Coordinates of C-alpha atoms in Angstrom, one line a residue:
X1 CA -33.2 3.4 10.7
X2 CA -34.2 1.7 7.5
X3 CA -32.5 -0.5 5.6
X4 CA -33.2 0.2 1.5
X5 CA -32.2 -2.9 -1.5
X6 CA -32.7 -1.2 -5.1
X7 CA -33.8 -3.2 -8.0
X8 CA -30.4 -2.2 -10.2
X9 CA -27.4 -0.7 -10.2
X10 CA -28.9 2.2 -11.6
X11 CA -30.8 3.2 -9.0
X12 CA -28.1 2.3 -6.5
X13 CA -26.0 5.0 -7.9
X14 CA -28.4 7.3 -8.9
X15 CA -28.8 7.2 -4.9
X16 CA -25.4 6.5 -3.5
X17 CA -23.0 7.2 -5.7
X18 CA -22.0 10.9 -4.8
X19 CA -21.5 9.8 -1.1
X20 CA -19.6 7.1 -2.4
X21 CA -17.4 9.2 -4.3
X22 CA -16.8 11.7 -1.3
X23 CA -14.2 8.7 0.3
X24 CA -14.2 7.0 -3.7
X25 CA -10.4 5.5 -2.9
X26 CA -11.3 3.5 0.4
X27 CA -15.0 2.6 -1.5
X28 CA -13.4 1.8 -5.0
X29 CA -14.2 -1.5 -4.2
X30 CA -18.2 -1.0 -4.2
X31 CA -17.8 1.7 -6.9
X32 CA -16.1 -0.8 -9.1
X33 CA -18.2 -3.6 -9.1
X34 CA -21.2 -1.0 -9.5
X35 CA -19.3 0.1 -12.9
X36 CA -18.5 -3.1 -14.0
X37 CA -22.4 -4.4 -13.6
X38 CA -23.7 -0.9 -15.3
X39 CA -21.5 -1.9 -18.3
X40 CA -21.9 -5.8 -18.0
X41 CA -20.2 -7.7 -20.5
X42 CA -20.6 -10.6 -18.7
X43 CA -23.1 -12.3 -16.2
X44 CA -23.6 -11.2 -12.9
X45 CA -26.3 -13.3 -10.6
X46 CA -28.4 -12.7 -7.6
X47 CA -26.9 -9.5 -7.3
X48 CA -27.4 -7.0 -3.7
X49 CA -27.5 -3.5 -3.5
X50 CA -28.5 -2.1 -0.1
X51 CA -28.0 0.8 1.6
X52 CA -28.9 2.6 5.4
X53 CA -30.8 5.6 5.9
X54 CA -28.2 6.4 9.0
X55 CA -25.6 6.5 6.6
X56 CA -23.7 3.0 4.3
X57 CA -23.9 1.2 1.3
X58 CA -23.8 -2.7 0.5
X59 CA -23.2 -4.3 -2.9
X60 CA -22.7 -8.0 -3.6
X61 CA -21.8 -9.0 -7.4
X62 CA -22.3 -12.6 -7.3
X63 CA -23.5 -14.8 -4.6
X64 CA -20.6 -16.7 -4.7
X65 CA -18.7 -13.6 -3.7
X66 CA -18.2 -11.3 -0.5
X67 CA -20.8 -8.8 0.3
X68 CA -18.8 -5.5 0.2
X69 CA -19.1 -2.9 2.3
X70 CA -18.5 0.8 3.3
X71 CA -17.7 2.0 6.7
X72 CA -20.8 2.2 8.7
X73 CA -22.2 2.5 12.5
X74 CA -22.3 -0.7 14.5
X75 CA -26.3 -0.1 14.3
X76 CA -26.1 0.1 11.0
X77 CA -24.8 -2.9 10.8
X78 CA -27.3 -4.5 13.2
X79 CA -29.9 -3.0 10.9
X80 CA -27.8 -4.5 8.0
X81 CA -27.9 -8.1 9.2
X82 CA -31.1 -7.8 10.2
X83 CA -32.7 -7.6 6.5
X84 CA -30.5 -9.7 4.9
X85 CA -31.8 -12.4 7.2
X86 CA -35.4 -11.5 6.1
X87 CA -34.3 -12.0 2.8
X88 CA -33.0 -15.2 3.7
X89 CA -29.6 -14.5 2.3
X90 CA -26.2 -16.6 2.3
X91 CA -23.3 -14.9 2.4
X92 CA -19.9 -16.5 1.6
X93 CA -18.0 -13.8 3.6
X94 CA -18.1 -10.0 3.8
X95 CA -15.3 -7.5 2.5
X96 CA -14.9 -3.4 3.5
X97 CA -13.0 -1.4 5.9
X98 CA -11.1 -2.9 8.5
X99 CA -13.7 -2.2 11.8
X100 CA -16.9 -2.5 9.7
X101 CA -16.1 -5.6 8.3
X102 CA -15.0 -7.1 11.4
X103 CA -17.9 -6.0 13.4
X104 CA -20.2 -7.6 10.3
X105 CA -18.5 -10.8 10.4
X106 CA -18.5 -10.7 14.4
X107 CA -22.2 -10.4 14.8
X108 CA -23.1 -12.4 10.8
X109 CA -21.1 -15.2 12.6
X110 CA -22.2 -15.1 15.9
X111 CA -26.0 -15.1 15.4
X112 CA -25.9 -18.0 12.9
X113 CA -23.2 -20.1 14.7
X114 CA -20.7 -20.4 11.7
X115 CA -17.3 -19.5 12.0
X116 CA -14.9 -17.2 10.1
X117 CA -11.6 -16.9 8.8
X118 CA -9.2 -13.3 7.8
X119 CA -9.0 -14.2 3.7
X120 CA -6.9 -11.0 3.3
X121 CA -6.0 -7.4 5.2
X122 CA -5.2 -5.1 2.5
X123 CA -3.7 -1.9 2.6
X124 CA -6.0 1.1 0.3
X125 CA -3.9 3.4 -1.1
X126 CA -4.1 6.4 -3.5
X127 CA -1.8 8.0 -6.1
X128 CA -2.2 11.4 -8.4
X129 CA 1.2 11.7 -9.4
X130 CA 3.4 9.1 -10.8
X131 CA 7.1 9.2 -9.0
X132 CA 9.0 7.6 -11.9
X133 CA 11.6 4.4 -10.8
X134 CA 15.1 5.2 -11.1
X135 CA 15.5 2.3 -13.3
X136 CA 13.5 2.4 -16.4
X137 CA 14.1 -0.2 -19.0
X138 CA 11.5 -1.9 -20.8
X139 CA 8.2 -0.8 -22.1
X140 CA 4.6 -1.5 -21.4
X141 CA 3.0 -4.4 -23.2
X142 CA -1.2 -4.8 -23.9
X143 CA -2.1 -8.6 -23.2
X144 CA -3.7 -10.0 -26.6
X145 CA -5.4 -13.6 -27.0
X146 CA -2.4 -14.7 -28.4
X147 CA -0.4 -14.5 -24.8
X148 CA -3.1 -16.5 -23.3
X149 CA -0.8 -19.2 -22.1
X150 CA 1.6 -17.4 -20.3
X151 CA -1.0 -15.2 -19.4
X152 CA -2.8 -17.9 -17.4
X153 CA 0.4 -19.7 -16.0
X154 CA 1.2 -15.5 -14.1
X155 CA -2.5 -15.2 -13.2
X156 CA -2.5 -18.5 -11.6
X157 CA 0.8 -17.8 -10.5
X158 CA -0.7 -14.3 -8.7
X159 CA -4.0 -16.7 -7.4
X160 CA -1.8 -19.6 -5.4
X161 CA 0.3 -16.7 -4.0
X162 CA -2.3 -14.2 -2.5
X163 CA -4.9 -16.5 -2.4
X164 CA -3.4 -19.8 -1.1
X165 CA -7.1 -20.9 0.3
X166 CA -8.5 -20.6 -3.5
X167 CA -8.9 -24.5 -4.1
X168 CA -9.0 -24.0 -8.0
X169 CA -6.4 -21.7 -8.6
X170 CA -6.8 -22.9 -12.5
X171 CA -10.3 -21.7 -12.5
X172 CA -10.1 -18.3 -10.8
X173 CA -7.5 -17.8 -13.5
X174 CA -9.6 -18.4 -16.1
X175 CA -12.6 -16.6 -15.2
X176 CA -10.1 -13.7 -14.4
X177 CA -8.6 -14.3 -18.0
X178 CA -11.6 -14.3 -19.6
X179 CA -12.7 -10.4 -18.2
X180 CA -9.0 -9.0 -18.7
X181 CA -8.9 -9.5 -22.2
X182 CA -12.3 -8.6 -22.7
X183 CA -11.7 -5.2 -21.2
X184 CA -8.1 -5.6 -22.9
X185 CA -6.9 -4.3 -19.5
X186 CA -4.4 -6.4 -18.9
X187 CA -0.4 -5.7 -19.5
X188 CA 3.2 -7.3 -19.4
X189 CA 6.1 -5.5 -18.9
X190 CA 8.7 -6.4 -21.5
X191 CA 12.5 -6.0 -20.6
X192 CA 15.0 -4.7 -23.1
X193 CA 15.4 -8.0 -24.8
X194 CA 11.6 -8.2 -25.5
X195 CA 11.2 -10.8 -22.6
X196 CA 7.6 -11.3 -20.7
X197 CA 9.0 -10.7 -16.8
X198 CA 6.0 -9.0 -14.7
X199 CA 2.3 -8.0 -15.2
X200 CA -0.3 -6.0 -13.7
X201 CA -4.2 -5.1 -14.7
X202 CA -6.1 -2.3 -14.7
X203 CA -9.6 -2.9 -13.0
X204 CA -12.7 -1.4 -11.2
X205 CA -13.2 2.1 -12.4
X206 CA -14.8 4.7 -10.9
X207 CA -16.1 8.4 -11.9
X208 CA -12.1 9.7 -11.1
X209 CA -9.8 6.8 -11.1
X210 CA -9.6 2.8 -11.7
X211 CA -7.5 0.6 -9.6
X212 CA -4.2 -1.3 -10.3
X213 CA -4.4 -5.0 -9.4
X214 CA -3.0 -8.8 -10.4
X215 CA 0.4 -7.1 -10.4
X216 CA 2.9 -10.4 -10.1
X217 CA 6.3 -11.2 -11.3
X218 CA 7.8 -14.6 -11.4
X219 CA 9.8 -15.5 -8.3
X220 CA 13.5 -16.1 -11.1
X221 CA 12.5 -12.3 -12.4
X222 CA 12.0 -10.9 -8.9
X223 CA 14.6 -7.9 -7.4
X224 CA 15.1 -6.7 -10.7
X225 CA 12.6 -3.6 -10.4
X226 CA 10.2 -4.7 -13.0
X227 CA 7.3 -4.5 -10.2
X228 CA 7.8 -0.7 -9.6
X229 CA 8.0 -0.4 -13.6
X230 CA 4.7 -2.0 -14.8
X231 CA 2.7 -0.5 -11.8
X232 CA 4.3 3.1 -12.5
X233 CA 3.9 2.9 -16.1
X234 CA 0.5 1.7 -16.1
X235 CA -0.7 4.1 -13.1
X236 CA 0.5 6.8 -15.5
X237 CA -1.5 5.3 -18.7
X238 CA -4.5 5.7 -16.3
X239 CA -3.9 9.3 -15.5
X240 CA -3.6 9.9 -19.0
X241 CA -6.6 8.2 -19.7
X242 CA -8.3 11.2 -18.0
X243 CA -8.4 9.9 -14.6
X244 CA -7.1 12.0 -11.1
X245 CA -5.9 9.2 -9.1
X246 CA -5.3 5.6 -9.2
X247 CA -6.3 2.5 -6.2
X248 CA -4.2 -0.1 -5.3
X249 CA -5.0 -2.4 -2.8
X250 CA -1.8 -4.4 -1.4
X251 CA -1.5 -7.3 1.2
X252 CA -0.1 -5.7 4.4
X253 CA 1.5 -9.4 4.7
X254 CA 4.1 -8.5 2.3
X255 CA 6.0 -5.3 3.2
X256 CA 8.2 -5.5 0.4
X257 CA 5.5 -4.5 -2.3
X258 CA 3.8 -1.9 0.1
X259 CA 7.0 0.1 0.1
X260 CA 7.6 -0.7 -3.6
X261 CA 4.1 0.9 -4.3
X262 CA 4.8 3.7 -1.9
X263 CA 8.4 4.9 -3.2
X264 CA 6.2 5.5 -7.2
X265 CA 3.6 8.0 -5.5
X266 CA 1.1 5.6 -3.4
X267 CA 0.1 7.2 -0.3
X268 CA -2.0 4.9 2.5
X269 CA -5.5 5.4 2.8
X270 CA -6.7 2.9 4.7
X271 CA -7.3 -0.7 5.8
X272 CA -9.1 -3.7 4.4
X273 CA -10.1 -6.6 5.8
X274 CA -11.5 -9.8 3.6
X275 CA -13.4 -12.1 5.8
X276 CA -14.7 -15.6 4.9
X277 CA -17.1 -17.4 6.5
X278 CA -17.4 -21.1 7.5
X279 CA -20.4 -23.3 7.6

Protein backbone atom coordinates (compact mmCIF):
# COMPACT_ATOMS: atom_id res chain seq x y z
CA UNK A 1 0.00 0.00 0.00
CA UNK A 2 1.18 3.44 -1.01
CA UNK A 3 0.41 6.51 0.33
CA UNK A 4 0.27 9.31 -2.76
CA UNK A 5 0.40 13.68 -1.77
CA UNK A 6 -0.29 15.71 -5.12
CA UNK A 7 1.15 19.03 -5.72
CA UNK A 8 -2.57 20.76 -6.18
CA UNK A 9 -5.89 20.42 -6.03
CA UNK A 10 -6.04 19.80 -9.49
CA UNK A 11 -4.40 16.81 -9.57
CA UNK A 12 -6.15 15.68 -6.44
CA UNK A 13 -9.36 15.71 -8.25
CA UNK A 14 -8.37 14.93 -11.50
CA UNK A 15 -7.48 11.58 -9.39
CA UNK A 16 -10.03 11.38 -6.68
CA UNK A 17 -12.74 13.20 -7.31
CA UNK A 18 -15.10 10.58 -9.04
CA UNK A 19 -14.70 8.23 -6.06
CA UNK A 20 -15.35 11.00 -3.99
CA UNK A 21 -18.48 11.78 -5.62
CA UNK A 22 -19.76 8.08 -5.49
CA UNK A 23 -20.56 8.71 -1.35
CA UNK A 24 -20.28 13.00 -2.32
CA UNK A 25 -22.85 13.73 0.83
CA UNK A 26 -20.82 11.89 3.62
CA UNK A 27 -17.33 13.36 1.70
CA UNK A 28 -18.83 16.96 1.00
CA UNK A 29 -16.53 17.97 3.50
CA UNK A 30 -13.28 17.05 1.47
CA UNK A 31 -15.11 17.88 -1.76
CA UNK A 32 -15.77 21.35 -0.54
CA UNK A 33 -12.69 22.54 0.70
CA UNK A 34 -11.20 20.94 -2.75
CA UNK A 35 -13.77 23.55 -4.59
CA UNK A 36 -13.25 26.28 -2.56
CA UNK A 37 -9.14 26.01 -2.98
CA UNK A 38 -9.69 25.33 -7.01
CA UNK A 39 -11.58 28.68 -7.00
CA UNK A 40 -9.49 30.53 -4.26
CA UNK A 41 -10.45 33.91 -3.51
CA UNK A 42 -8.58 33.84 -0.57
CA UNK A 43 -5.35 32.27 0.94
CA UNK A 44 -5.01 28.92 1.76
CA UNK A 45 -1.32 27.76 3.34
CA UNK A 46 0.59 24.57 3.71
CA UNK A 47 -2.14 22.82 2.14
CA UNK A 48 -2.33 18.43 2.08
CA UNK A 49 -3.79 16.39 -0.39
CA UNK A 50 -3.11 12.64 0.07
CA UNK A 51 -4.58 9.73 -0.91
CA UNK A 52 -4.21 5.53 -0.52
CA UNK A 53 -3.71 3.18 -3.17
CA UNK A 54 -6.04 0.59 -0.90
CA UNK A 55 -8.70 2.90 -1.19
CA UNK A 56 -9.06 6.99 0.89
CA UNK A 57 -8.50 10.42 0.48
CA UNK A 58 -6.91 13.17 2.81
CA UNK A 59 -7.20 16.97 2.38
CA UNK A 60 -6.07 19.62 4.90
CA UNK A 61 -6.86 23.39 3.88
CA UNK A 62 -4.80 25.24 6.35
CA UNK A 63 -2.51 24.01 8.86
CA UNK A 64 -4.25 25.58 11.48
CA UNK A 65 -7.23 23.34 10.59
CA UNK A 66 -8.27 19.57 10.90
CA UNK A 67 -6.93 17.12 8.37
CA UNK A 68 -10.17 15.71 6.81
CA UNK A 69 -10.79 12.49 5.97
CA UNK A 70 -12.91 9.85 4.08
CA UNK A 71 -13.73 6.52 5.50
CA UNK A 72 -10.82 4.28 5.12
CA UNK A 73 -9.28 0.74 6.31
CA UNK A 74 -7.53 0.81 9.70
CA UNK A 75 -4.27 -0.05 7.46
CA UNK A 76 -4.84 2.65 5.56
CA UNK A 77 -4.77 4.62 8.21
CA UNK A 78 -1.49 3.14 9.58
CA UNK A 79 -0.13 3.82 6.08
CA UNK A 80 -1.73 7.33 6.47
CA UNK A 81 0.10 8.25 9.70
CA UNK A 82 2.97 6.74 8.70
CA UNK A 83 3.83 9.43 5.83
CA UNK A 84 2.67 12.29 7.43
CA UNK A 85 5.23 11.64 10.10
CA UNK A 86 7.89 11.50 7.22
CA UNK A 87 6.82 14.66 6.31
CA UNK A 88 7.17 15.83 9.67
CA UNK A 89 3.59 17.17 9.81
CA UNK A 90 1.56 18.78 12.77
CA UNK A 91 -1.77 18.24 12.92
CA UNK A 92 -4.21 20.32 15.00
CA UNK A 93 -6.82 17.50 15.00
CA UNK A 94 -8.38 15.26 12.36
CA UNK A 95 -12.21 15.47 11.02
CA UNK A 96 -14.20 12.46 8.76
CA UNK A 97 -16.50 9.71 9.54
CA UNK A 98 -17.17 8.68 12.79
CA UNK A 99 -14.86 5.11 12.99
CA UNK A 100 -12.11 6.53 10.65
CA UNK A 101 -11.55 9.50 12.48
CA UNK A 102 -11.52 7.84 15.71
CA UNK A 103 -9.23 5.20 14.76
CA UNK A 104 -6.85 8.29 13.29
CA UNK A 105 -6.91 10.13 16.37
CA UNK A 106 -6.46 6.79 18.50
CA UNK A 107 -3.28 5.77 16.84
CA UNK A 108 -2.04 10.00 15.78
CA UNK A 109 -2.40 10.25 19.58
CA UNK A 110 -1.10 7.35 20.82
CA UNK A 111 2.26 7.13 18.95
CA UNK A 112 3.13 10.80 19.71
CA UNK A 113 1.89 10.82 23.35
CA UNK A 114 -0.55 13.86 22.99
CA UNK A 115 -3.98 13.69 24.01
CA UNK A 116 -7.34 14.41 22.30
CA UNK A 117 -10.52 15.88 22.78
CA UNK A 118 -14.45 15.11 20.69
CA UNK A 119 -14.67 19.02 19.23
CA UNK A 120 -18.01 18.01 17.57
CA UNK A 121 -20.13 14.56 16.43
CA UNK A 122 -22.18 15.75 13.66
CA UNK A 123 -24.97 14.13 12.03
CA UNK A 124 -24.49 14.13 7.63
CA UNK A 125 -27.53 14.35 6.04
CA UNK A 126 -28.91 14.68 2.56
CA UNK A 127 -31.99 16.33 0.96
CA UNK A 128 -33.39 16.39 -2.88
CA UNK A 129 -36.74 17.57 -2.26
CA UNK A 130 -37.70 20.46 -0.16
CA UNK A 131 -40.79 19.49 2.30
CA UNK A 132 -42.17 23.03 2.75
CA UNK A 133 -42.89 24.26 6.76
CA UNK A 134 -46.44 24.57 7.50
CA UNK A 135 -45.80 28.04 8.58
CA UNK A 136 -44.36 30.31 5.94
CA UNK A 137 -44.10 33.89 6.67
CA UNK A 138 -41.21 35.94 5.77
CA UNK A 139 -38.97 35.90 2.87
CA UNK A 140 -35.33 35.13 2.21
CA UNK A 141 -32.81 37.96 2.61
CA UNK A 142 -28.99 38.08 0.72
CA UNK A 143 -26.44 39.43 3.42
CA UNK A 144 -24.87 42.70 1.93
CA UNK A 145 -21.78 44.71 3.51
CA UNK A 146 -24.15 46.95 4.89
CA UNK A 147 -25.57 44.13 7.52
CA UNK A 148 -22.11 43.63 8.65
CA UNK A 149 -22.89 44.33 12.24
CA UNK A 150 -25.54 42.29 12.90
CA UNK A 151 -24.06 39.97 10.73
CA UNK A 152 -21.09 39.46 12.99
CA UNK A 153 -22.97 39.73 16.44
CA UNK A 154 -25.26 36.10 14.81
CA UNK A 155 -22.04 34.59 13.49
CA UNK A 156 -20.37 35.02 16.73
CA UNK A 157 -23.47 34.27 18.22
CA UNK A 158 -23.46 30.66 16.10
CA UNK A 159 -19.29 30.32 17.12
CA UNK A 160 -19.75 30.59 21.21
CA UNK A 161 -22.73 28.25 20.78
CA UNK A 162 -21.41 25.22 18.65
CA UNK A 163 -18.00 25.94 19.32
CA UNK A 164 -17.74 26.90 22.98
CA UNK A 165 -13.85 25.69 23.00
CA UNK A 166 -13.16 28.50 20.14
CA UNK A 167 -11.13 31.02 22.41
CA UNK A 168 -11.76 33.95 19.87
CA UNK A 169 -15.18 33.61 19.02
CA UNK A 170 -14.71 37.49 17.57
CA UNK A 171 -12.13 36.34 15.22
CA UNK A 172 -13.60 33.08 13.82
CA UNK A 173 -16.51 35.46 13.04
CA UNK A 174 -14.68 37.57 11.17
CA UNK A 175 -12.61 35.45 9.06
CA UNK A 176 -16.04 33.62 8.49
CA UNK A 177 -17.56 37.09 7.57
CA UNK A 178 -15.03 37.96 5.44
CA UNK A 179 -15.68 34.61 2.92
CA UNK A 180 -19.58 34.82 3.25
CA UNK A 181 -19.89 37.99 1.72
CA UNK A 182 -17.36 37.41 -0.69
CA UNK A 183 -19.20 34.37 -2.03
CA UNK A 184 -22.42 36.62 -1.15
CA UNK A 185 -23.67 33.26 0.32
CA UNK A 186 -24.90 34.26 3.26
CA UNK A 187 -28.87 34.99 4.11
CA UNK A 188 -31.28 36.39 6.84
CA UNK A 189 -34.57 35.42 7.09
CA UNK A 190 -36.86 38.42 7.42
CA UNK A 191 -40.30 38.13 9.24
CA UNK A 192 -43.44 39.85 8.05
CA UNK A 193 -42.51 43.08 9.69
CA UNK A 194 -39.10 43.22 7.71
CA UNK A 195 -37.26 42.11 11.01
CA UNK A 196 -33.65 40.32 10.93
CA UNK A 197 -34.65 36.91 13.20
CA UNK A 198 -32.51 33.87 11.88
CA UNK A 199 -29.69 33.11 9.27
CA UNK A 200 -28.05 30.35 7.52
CA UNK A 201 -25.11 30.20 4.67
CA UNK A 202 -24.68 28.30 1.81
CA UNK A 203 -21.14 26.75 1.70
CA UNK A 204 -18.80 23.96 0.29
CA UNK A 205 -20.03 22.98 -3.17
CA UNK A 206 -19.54 20.04 -4.85
CA UNK A 207 -20.19 18.72 -8.58
CA UNK A 208 -24.20 17.97 -7.37
CA UNK A 209 -24.99 19.90 -4.28
CA UNK A 210 -23.44 22.60 -1.70
CA UNK A 211 -24.07 22.40 1.93
CA UNK A 212 -26.25 24.51 4.34
CA UNK A 213 -24.34 25.65 7.44
CA UNK A 214 -24.05 28.78 10.16
CA UNK A 215 -27.81 28.42 10.43
CA UNK A 216 -28.51 30.27 14.05
CA UNK A 217 -31.36 32.19 15.44
CA UNK A 218 -31.26 34.31 18.44
CA UNK A 219 -32.30 32.60 21.60
CA UNK A 220 -35.61 35.79 22.13
CA UNK A 221 -36.58 34.74 18.31
CA UNK A 222 -36.32 30.92 18.97
CA UNK A 223 -39.73 28.50 18.74
CA UNK A 224 -41.12 30.67 16.24
CA UNK A 225 -40.28 28.35 13.16
CA UNK A 226 -37.89 30.75 11.53
CA UNK A 227 -35.08 27.92 11.63
CA UNK A 228 -37.18 25.47 9.45
CA UNK A 229 -37.93 28.59 7.16
CA UNK A 230 -34.39 29.95 6.23
CA UNK A 231 -32.97 26.34 5.87
CA UNK A 232 -36.01 25.26 3.62
CA UNK A 233 -36.06 28.24 1.60
CA UNK A 234 -32.43 28.35 1.07
CA UNK A 235 -32.07 24.44 0.38
CA UNK A 236 -34.69 25.13 -2.33
CA UNK A 237 -32.63 28.28 -3.83
CA UNK A 238 -29.79 25.65 -4.11
CA UNK A 239 -31.82 23.16 -6.01
CA UNK A 240 -32.82 25.72 -8.24
CA UNK A 241 -29.42 26.79 -8.64
CA UNK A 242 -29.07 23.48 -10.55
CA UNK A 243 -27.95 21.35 -7.92
CA UNK A 244 -29.65 17.50 -6.95
CA UNK A 245 -29.23 17.53 -3.35
CA UNK A 246 -28.20 19.66 -0.44
CA UNK A 247 -25.61 18.66 2.93
CA UNK A 248 -26.25 19.70 6.18
CA UNK A 249 -24.22 18.67 8.87
CA UNK A 250 -26.04 19.11 12.43
CA UNK A 251 -24.66 18.56 16.12
CA UNK A 252 -26.24 15.27 17.25
CA UNK A 253 -26.00 17.19 20.79
CA UNK A 254 -29.03 19.17 19.96
CA UNK A 255 -32.00 16.97 19.02
CA UNK A 256 -34.17 19.78 18.55
CA UNK A 257 -32.56 21.00 15.16
CA UNK A 258 -31.91 17.42 13.88
CA UNK A 259 -35.62 16.81 13.81
CA UNK A 260 -36.25 20.43 12.67
CA UNK A 261 -33.94 19.54 9.59
CA UNK A 262 -35.48 16.18 9.24
CA UNK A 263 -39.42 17.20 9.16
CA UNK A 264 -38.16 19.84 5.65
CA UNK A 265 -36.77 16.69 3.65
CA UNK A 266 -33.22 15.85 5.36
CA UNK A 267 -32.64 12.27 5.55
CA UNK A 268 -29.46 10.80 7.83
CA UNK A 269 -26.54 9.78 6.12
CA UNK A 270 -24.09 9.32 8.42
CA UNK A 271 -21.91 10.32 11.35
CA UNK A 272 -19.12 12.75 11.96
CA UNK A 273 -16.82 13.05 14.45
CA UNK A 274 -14.43 16.37 14.88
CA UNK A 275 -11.45 15.48 16.91
CA UNK A 276 -8.88 17.94 18.43
CA UNK A 277 -5.74 17.15 19.56
CA UNK A 278 -3.75 18.29 22.60
CA UNK A 279 -0.09 18.93 23.01
Amino acid sequence: MTCIQYQNVSEFLKENESQLLERESENNLILGLADAISNAKRPFDNTLFLSLTEGGQALRSNDDRPLAITQMSSESIKELITYLHSLNTKLSGVVGPKESALIFAQEWTKQLGIGKTTAMEQGVYELTKVIPPLKQVGKLHQVQVKDQTIALQMIKGFVEECFPEDKQPEKTAQKSWEIQILNKSLFFWKDENEQIVSMAGRSRESKNAACVSLVYTPPEKRGKGYASQVVAALSQQILDSGKSKCNLFTDLKNPTSNAIYQKIGYQWVSESRHINFVN
